[in-house]
Short mmCIF file of C-alpha atoms and ligand atoms in Angstrom, two decimals:
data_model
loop_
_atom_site.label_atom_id
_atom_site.label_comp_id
_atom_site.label_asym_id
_atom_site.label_seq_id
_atom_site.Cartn_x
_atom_site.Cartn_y
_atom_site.Cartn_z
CA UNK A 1 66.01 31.57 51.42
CA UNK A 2 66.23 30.50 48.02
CA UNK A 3 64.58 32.58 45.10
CA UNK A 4 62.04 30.33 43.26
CA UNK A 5 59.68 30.93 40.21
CA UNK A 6 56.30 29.62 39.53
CA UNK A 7 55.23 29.77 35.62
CA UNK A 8 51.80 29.83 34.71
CA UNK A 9 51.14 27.73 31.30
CA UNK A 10 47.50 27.50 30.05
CA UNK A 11 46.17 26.75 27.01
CA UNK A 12 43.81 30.25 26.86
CA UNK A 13 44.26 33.87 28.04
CA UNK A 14 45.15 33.76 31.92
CA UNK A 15 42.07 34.51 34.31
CA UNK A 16 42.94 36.79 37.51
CA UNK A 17 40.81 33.75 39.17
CA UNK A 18 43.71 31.70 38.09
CA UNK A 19 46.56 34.11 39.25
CA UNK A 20 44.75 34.73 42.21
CA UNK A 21 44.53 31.07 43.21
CA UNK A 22 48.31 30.77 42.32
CA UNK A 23 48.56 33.59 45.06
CA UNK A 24 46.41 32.36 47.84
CA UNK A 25 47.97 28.60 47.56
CA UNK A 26 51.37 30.57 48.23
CA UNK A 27 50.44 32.66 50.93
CA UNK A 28 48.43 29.60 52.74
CA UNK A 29 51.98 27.91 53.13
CA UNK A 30 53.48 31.68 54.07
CA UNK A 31 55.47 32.08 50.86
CA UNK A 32 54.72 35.71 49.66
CA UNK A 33 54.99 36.83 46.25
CA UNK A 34 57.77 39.14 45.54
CA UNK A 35 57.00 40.31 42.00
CA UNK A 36 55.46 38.92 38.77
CA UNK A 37 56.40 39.07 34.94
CA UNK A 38 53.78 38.32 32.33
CA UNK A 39 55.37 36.32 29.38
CA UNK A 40 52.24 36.29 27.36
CA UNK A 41 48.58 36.41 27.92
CA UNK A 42 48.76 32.33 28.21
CA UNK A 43 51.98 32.56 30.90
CA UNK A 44 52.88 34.16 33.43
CA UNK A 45 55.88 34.16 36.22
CA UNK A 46 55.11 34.62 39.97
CA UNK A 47 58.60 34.63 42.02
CA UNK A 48 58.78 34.07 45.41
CA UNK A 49 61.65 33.22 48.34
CA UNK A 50 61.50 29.25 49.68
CA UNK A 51 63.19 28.78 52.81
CA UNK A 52 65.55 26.25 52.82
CA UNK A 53 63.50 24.17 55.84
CA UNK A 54 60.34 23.97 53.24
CA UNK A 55 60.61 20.67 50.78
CA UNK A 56 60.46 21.81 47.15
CA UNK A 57 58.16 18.28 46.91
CA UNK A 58 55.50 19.23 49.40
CA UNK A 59 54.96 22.25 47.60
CA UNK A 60 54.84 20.68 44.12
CA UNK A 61 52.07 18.28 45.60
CA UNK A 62 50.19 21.30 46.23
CA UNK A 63 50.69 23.19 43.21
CA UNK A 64 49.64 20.02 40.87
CA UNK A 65 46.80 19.78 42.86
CA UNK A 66 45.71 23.45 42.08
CA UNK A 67 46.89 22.75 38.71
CA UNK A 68 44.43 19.86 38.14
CA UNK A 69 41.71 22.17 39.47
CA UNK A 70 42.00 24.94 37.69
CA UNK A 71 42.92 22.92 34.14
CA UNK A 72 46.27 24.74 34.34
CA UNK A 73 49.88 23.96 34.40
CA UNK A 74 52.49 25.68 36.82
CA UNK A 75 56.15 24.98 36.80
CA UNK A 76 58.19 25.84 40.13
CA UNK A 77 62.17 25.71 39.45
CA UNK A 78 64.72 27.74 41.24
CA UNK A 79 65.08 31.25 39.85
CA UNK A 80 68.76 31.12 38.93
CA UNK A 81 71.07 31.24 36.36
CA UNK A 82 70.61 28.01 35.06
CA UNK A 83 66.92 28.97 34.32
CA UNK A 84 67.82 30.47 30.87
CA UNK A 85 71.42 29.66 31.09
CA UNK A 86 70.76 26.22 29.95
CA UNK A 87 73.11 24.57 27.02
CA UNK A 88 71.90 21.44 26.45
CA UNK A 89 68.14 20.17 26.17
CA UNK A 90 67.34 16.41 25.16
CA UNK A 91 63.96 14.78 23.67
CA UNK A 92 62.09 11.89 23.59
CA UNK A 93 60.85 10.82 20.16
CA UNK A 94 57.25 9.22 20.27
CA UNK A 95 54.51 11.27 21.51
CA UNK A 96 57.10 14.14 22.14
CA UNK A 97 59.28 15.03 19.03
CA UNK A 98 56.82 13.24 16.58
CA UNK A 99 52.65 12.84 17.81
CA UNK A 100 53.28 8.83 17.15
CA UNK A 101 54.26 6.20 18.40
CA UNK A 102 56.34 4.51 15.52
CA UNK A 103 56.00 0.95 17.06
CA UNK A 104 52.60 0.94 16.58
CA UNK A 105 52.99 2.21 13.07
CA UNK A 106 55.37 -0.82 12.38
CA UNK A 107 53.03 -3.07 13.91
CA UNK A 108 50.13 -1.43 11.28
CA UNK A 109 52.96 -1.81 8.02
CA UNK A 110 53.57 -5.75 9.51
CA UNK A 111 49.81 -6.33 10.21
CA UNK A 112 51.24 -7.45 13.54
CA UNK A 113 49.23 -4.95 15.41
CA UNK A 114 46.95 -7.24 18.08
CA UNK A 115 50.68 -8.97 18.57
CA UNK A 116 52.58 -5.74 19.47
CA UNK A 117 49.39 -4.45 21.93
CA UNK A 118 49.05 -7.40 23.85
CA UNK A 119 52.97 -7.27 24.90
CA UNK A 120 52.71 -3.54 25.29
CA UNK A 121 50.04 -4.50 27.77
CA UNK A 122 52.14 -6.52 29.31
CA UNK A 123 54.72 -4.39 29.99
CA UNK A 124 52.25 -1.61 31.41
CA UNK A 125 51.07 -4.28 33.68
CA UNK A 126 54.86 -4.15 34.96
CA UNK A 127 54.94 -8.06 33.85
CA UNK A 128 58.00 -7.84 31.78
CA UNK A 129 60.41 -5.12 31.49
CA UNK A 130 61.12 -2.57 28.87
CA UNK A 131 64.36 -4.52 26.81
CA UNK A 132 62.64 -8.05 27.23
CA UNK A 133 59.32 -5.61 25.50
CA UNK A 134 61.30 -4.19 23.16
CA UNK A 135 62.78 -7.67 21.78
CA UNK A 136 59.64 -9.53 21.75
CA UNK A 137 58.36 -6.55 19.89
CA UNK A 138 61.07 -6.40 17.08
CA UNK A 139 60.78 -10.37 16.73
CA UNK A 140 57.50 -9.79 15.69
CA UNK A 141 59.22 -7.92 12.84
CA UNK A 142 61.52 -10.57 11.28
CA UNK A 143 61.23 -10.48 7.45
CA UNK A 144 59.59 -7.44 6.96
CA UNK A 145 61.41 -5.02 4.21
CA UNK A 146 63.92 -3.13 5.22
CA UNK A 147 62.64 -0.13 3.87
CA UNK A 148 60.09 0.00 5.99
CA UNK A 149 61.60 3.32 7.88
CA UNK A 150 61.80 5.05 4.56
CA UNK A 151 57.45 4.90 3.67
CA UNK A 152 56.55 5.36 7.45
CA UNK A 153 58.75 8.61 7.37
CA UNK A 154 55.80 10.89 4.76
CA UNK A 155 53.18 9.60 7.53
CA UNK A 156 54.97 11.21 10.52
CA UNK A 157 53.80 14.06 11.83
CA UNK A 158 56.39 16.47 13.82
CA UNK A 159 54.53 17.72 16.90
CA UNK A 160 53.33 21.32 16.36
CA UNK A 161 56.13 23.77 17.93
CA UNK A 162 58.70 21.21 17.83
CA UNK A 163 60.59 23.22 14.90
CA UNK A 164 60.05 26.49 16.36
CA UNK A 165 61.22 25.22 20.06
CA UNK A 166 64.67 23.18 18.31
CA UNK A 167 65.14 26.32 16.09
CA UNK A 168 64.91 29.06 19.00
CA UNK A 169 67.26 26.64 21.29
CA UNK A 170 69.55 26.44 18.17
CA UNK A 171 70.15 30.13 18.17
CA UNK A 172 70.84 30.32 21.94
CA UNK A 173 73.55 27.82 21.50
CA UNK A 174 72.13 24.83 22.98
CA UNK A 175 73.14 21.68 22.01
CA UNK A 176 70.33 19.22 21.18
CA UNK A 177 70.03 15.14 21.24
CA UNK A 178 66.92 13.05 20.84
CA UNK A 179 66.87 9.96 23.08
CA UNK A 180 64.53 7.52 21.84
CA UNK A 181 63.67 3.49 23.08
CA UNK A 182 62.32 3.75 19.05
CA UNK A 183 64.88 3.10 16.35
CA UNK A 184 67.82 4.76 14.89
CA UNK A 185 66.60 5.23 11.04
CA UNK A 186 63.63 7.58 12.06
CA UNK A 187 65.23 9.19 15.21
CA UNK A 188 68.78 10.35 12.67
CA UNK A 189 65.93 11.73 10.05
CA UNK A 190 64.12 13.63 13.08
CA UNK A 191 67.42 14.70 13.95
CA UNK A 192 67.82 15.66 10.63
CA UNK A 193 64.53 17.44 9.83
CA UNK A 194 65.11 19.57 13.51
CA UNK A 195 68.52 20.20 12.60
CA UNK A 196 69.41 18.54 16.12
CA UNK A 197 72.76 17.70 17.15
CA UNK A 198 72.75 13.66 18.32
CA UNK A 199 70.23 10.91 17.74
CA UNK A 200 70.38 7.70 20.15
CA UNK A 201 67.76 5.36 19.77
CA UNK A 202 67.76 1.08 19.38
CA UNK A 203 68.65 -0.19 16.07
CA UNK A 204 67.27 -3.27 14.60
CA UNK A 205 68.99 -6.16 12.74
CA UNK A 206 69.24 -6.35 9.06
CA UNK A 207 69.58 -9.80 7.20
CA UNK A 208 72.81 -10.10 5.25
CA UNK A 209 71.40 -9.33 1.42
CA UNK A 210 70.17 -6.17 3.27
CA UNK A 211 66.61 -6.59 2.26
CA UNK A 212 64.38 -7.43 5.49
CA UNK A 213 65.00 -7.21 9.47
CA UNK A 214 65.45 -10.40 11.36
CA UNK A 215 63.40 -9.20 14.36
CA UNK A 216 67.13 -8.89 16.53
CA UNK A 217 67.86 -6.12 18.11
CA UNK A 218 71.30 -4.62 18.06
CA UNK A 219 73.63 -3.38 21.04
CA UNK A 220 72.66 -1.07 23.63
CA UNK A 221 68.80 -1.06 24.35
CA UNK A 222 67.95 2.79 24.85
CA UNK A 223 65.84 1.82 27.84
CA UNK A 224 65.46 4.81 30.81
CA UNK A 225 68.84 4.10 32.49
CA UNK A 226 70.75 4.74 29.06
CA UNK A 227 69.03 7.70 28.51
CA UNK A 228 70.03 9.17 31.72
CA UNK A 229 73.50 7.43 31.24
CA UNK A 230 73.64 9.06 27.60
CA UNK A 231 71.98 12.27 28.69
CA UNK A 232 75.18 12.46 31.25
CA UNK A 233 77.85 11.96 28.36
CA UNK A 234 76.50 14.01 25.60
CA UNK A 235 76.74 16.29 28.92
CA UNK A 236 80.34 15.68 29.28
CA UNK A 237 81.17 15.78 25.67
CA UNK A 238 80.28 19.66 25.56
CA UNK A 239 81.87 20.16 28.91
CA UNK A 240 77.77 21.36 30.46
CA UNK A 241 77.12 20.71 33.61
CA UNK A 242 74.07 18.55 34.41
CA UNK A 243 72.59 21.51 36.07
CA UNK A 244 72.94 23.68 32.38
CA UNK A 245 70.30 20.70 31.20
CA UNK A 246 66.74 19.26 30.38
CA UNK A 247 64.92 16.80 29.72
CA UNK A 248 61.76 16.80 27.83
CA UNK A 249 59.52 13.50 27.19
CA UNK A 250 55.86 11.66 27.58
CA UNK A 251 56.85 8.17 29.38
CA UNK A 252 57.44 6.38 32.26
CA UNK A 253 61.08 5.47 30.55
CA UNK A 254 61.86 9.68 30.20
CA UNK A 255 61.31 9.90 34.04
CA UNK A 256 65.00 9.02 35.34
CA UNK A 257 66.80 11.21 32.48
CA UNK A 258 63.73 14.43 33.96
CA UNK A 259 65.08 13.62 37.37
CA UNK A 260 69.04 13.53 35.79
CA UNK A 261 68.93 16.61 33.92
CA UNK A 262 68.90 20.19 35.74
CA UNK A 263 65.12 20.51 34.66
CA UNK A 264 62.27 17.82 33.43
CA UNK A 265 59.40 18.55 31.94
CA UNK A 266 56.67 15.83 31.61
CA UNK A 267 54.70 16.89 27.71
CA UNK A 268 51.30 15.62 27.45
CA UNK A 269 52.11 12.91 29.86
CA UNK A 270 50.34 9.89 31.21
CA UNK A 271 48.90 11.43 35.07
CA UNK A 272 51.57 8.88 37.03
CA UNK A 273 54.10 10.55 34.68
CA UNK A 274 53.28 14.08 35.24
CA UNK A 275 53.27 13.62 39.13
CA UNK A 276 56.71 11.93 39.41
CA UNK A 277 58.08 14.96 36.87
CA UNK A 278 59.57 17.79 37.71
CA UNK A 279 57.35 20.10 35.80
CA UNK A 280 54.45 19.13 34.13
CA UNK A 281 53.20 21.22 30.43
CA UNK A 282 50.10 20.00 28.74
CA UNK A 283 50.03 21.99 25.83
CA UNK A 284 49.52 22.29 22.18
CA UNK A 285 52.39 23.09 21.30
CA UNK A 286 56.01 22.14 22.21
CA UNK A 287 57.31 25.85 21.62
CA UNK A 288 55.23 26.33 25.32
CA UNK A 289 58.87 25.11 27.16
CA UNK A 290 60.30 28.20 26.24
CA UNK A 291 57.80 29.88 28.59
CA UNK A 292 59.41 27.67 31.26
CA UNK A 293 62.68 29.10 30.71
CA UNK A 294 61.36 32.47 31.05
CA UNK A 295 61.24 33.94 27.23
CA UNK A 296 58.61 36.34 26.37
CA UNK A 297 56.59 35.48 23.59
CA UNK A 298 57.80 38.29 21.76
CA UNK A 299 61.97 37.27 22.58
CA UNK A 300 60.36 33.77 20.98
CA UNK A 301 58.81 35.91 17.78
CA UNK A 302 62.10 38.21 17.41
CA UNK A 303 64.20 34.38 17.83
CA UNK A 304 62.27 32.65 15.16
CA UNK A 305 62.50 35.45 12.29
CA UNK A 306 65.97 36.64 12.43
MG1 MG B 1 57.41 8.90 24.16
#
């Protein structure tokens, strides 16, 4: 038997109907609740014992499915030490860190905008990969300014609880990276503004006078094996074992560095994305993850103001 926890996240004050429902879906598969912990009138943990014989993914099936019924989100992880022993939690940028996607508001600054969404399309369709994407993207962005990063940064918008969540992790010792397929000028100033520790992301080519990109990218292409890959080193850097991490992001490309980490947690996903996840939070604000590590929202309140 292995002690589990199932966390109740909703966006509103928890109904009994909803904690009841959480009950009966555990003891229909025999798994009896062995105590409960509210963590705020929106969350809530139940903890139960798994044997060993029952597959953590057949109950997840079941517990989305109750999740997409009652317009709630529950996250089921192991209740042990790594729960809110973790040291190290990485980010995706776009639609995670930030509420944009900066490609697109490139492709607005370039007037390139029908270009960019028709090979975006393309690679949804699965008819060309992310990197061979990515570099038809950036062509489309040969001789605009350079400066470009610098007057898209007063239109981006930090996703609400973003600070609060980095600032609260901060303070427990965590170390923190975003991991971005975007590029490096915005991802260092997010890193920056959240006071985070590392910023990877794909860097684009600047001509030789230094005053427009060429549309090349540089180097490594941040795709979702080198986030995994750089989600393990930054790992191994602070001597944390992969099980001491997590992984937070919206995208198909976030789902092998979810499955990498100790814990992944799908935010505001696309539905394919938040079934392959780990853990799935659709919530207004980012500061919600800290319910999935089990803080109270008064621990969160006493961790922001001192
Ligand atoms: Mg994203």
């Amino acid at each position: 038997m292995v002690n589990y926890v199932a966390t109740i996240i909703s966006k509103t004050p928890i109904l009994e109907e909803q904690r009841q429902a959480l009950r009966d879906l555990l003891a229909k598969l025999d798994l009896s609740v062995s105590g409960n912990k509210k963590l705020s009138d929106r969350s809530e943990d139940f903890f139960f014992n798994l044997p060993e014989s029952m597959g953590l993914e057949a109950l997840r099936t079941e517990v989305n499915r109750l999740c997409n019924e009652k317009i709630i989100d529950i996250a089921v992880q192991p209740n042990d030490r790594y729960r809110r022993g973790k040291q190290l939690a990485v980010f995706d940028m776009d639609s995670t860190l930030i509420q944009q996607e900066v490609i697109d508001m490139i492709a607005a600054y370039a007037d390139v905008e029908d270009q960019v969404s028709s090979i975006t399309s393309l690679a949804m369709n699965g008819l060309i990969d992310f990197n061979e994407s990515l570099r038809r993207r950036a062509s489309l962005l040969e001789g605009v300014p350079s400066t470009v990063f610098e007057s898209l940064k007063s239109q981006i918008r930090l996703t609400p609880g973003a600070y609060e969540l980095c600032k609260i992790l901060k303070k427990e010792g965590y170390k923190l990276a975003v991991l971005s397929g975007g590029f490096i000028p915005l991802a260092n100033w997010i890193k920056e503004k959240l006071g985070l520790d590392y910023a990877f992301a794909n860097q684009l080519q600047v001509s030789e006078d230094g005053t427009a990109l060429t549309g090349k990218v540089l180097g490594d292409i941040v795709n979702a094996e080198r986030k995994a890959q750089l989600l393990k080193h930054i790992a191994d850097m602070g001597n944390i074992e992969l099980g001491a991490s997590m992984a937070v992001g919206d995208g198909a490309n976030d789902l092998k560095m979810m499955h990498t980490a100790g814990y992944g947690i799908a935010f505001n996903a696309k539905p394919i994305v938040q079934e392959k996840a780990p853990a799935r939070l659709n919530a207004a604000s980012l500061q919600d993850v800290l319910y999935i590590l089990g803080y109270t929202l008064d621990e969160q309140k006493a961790l922001l103001e001192n």
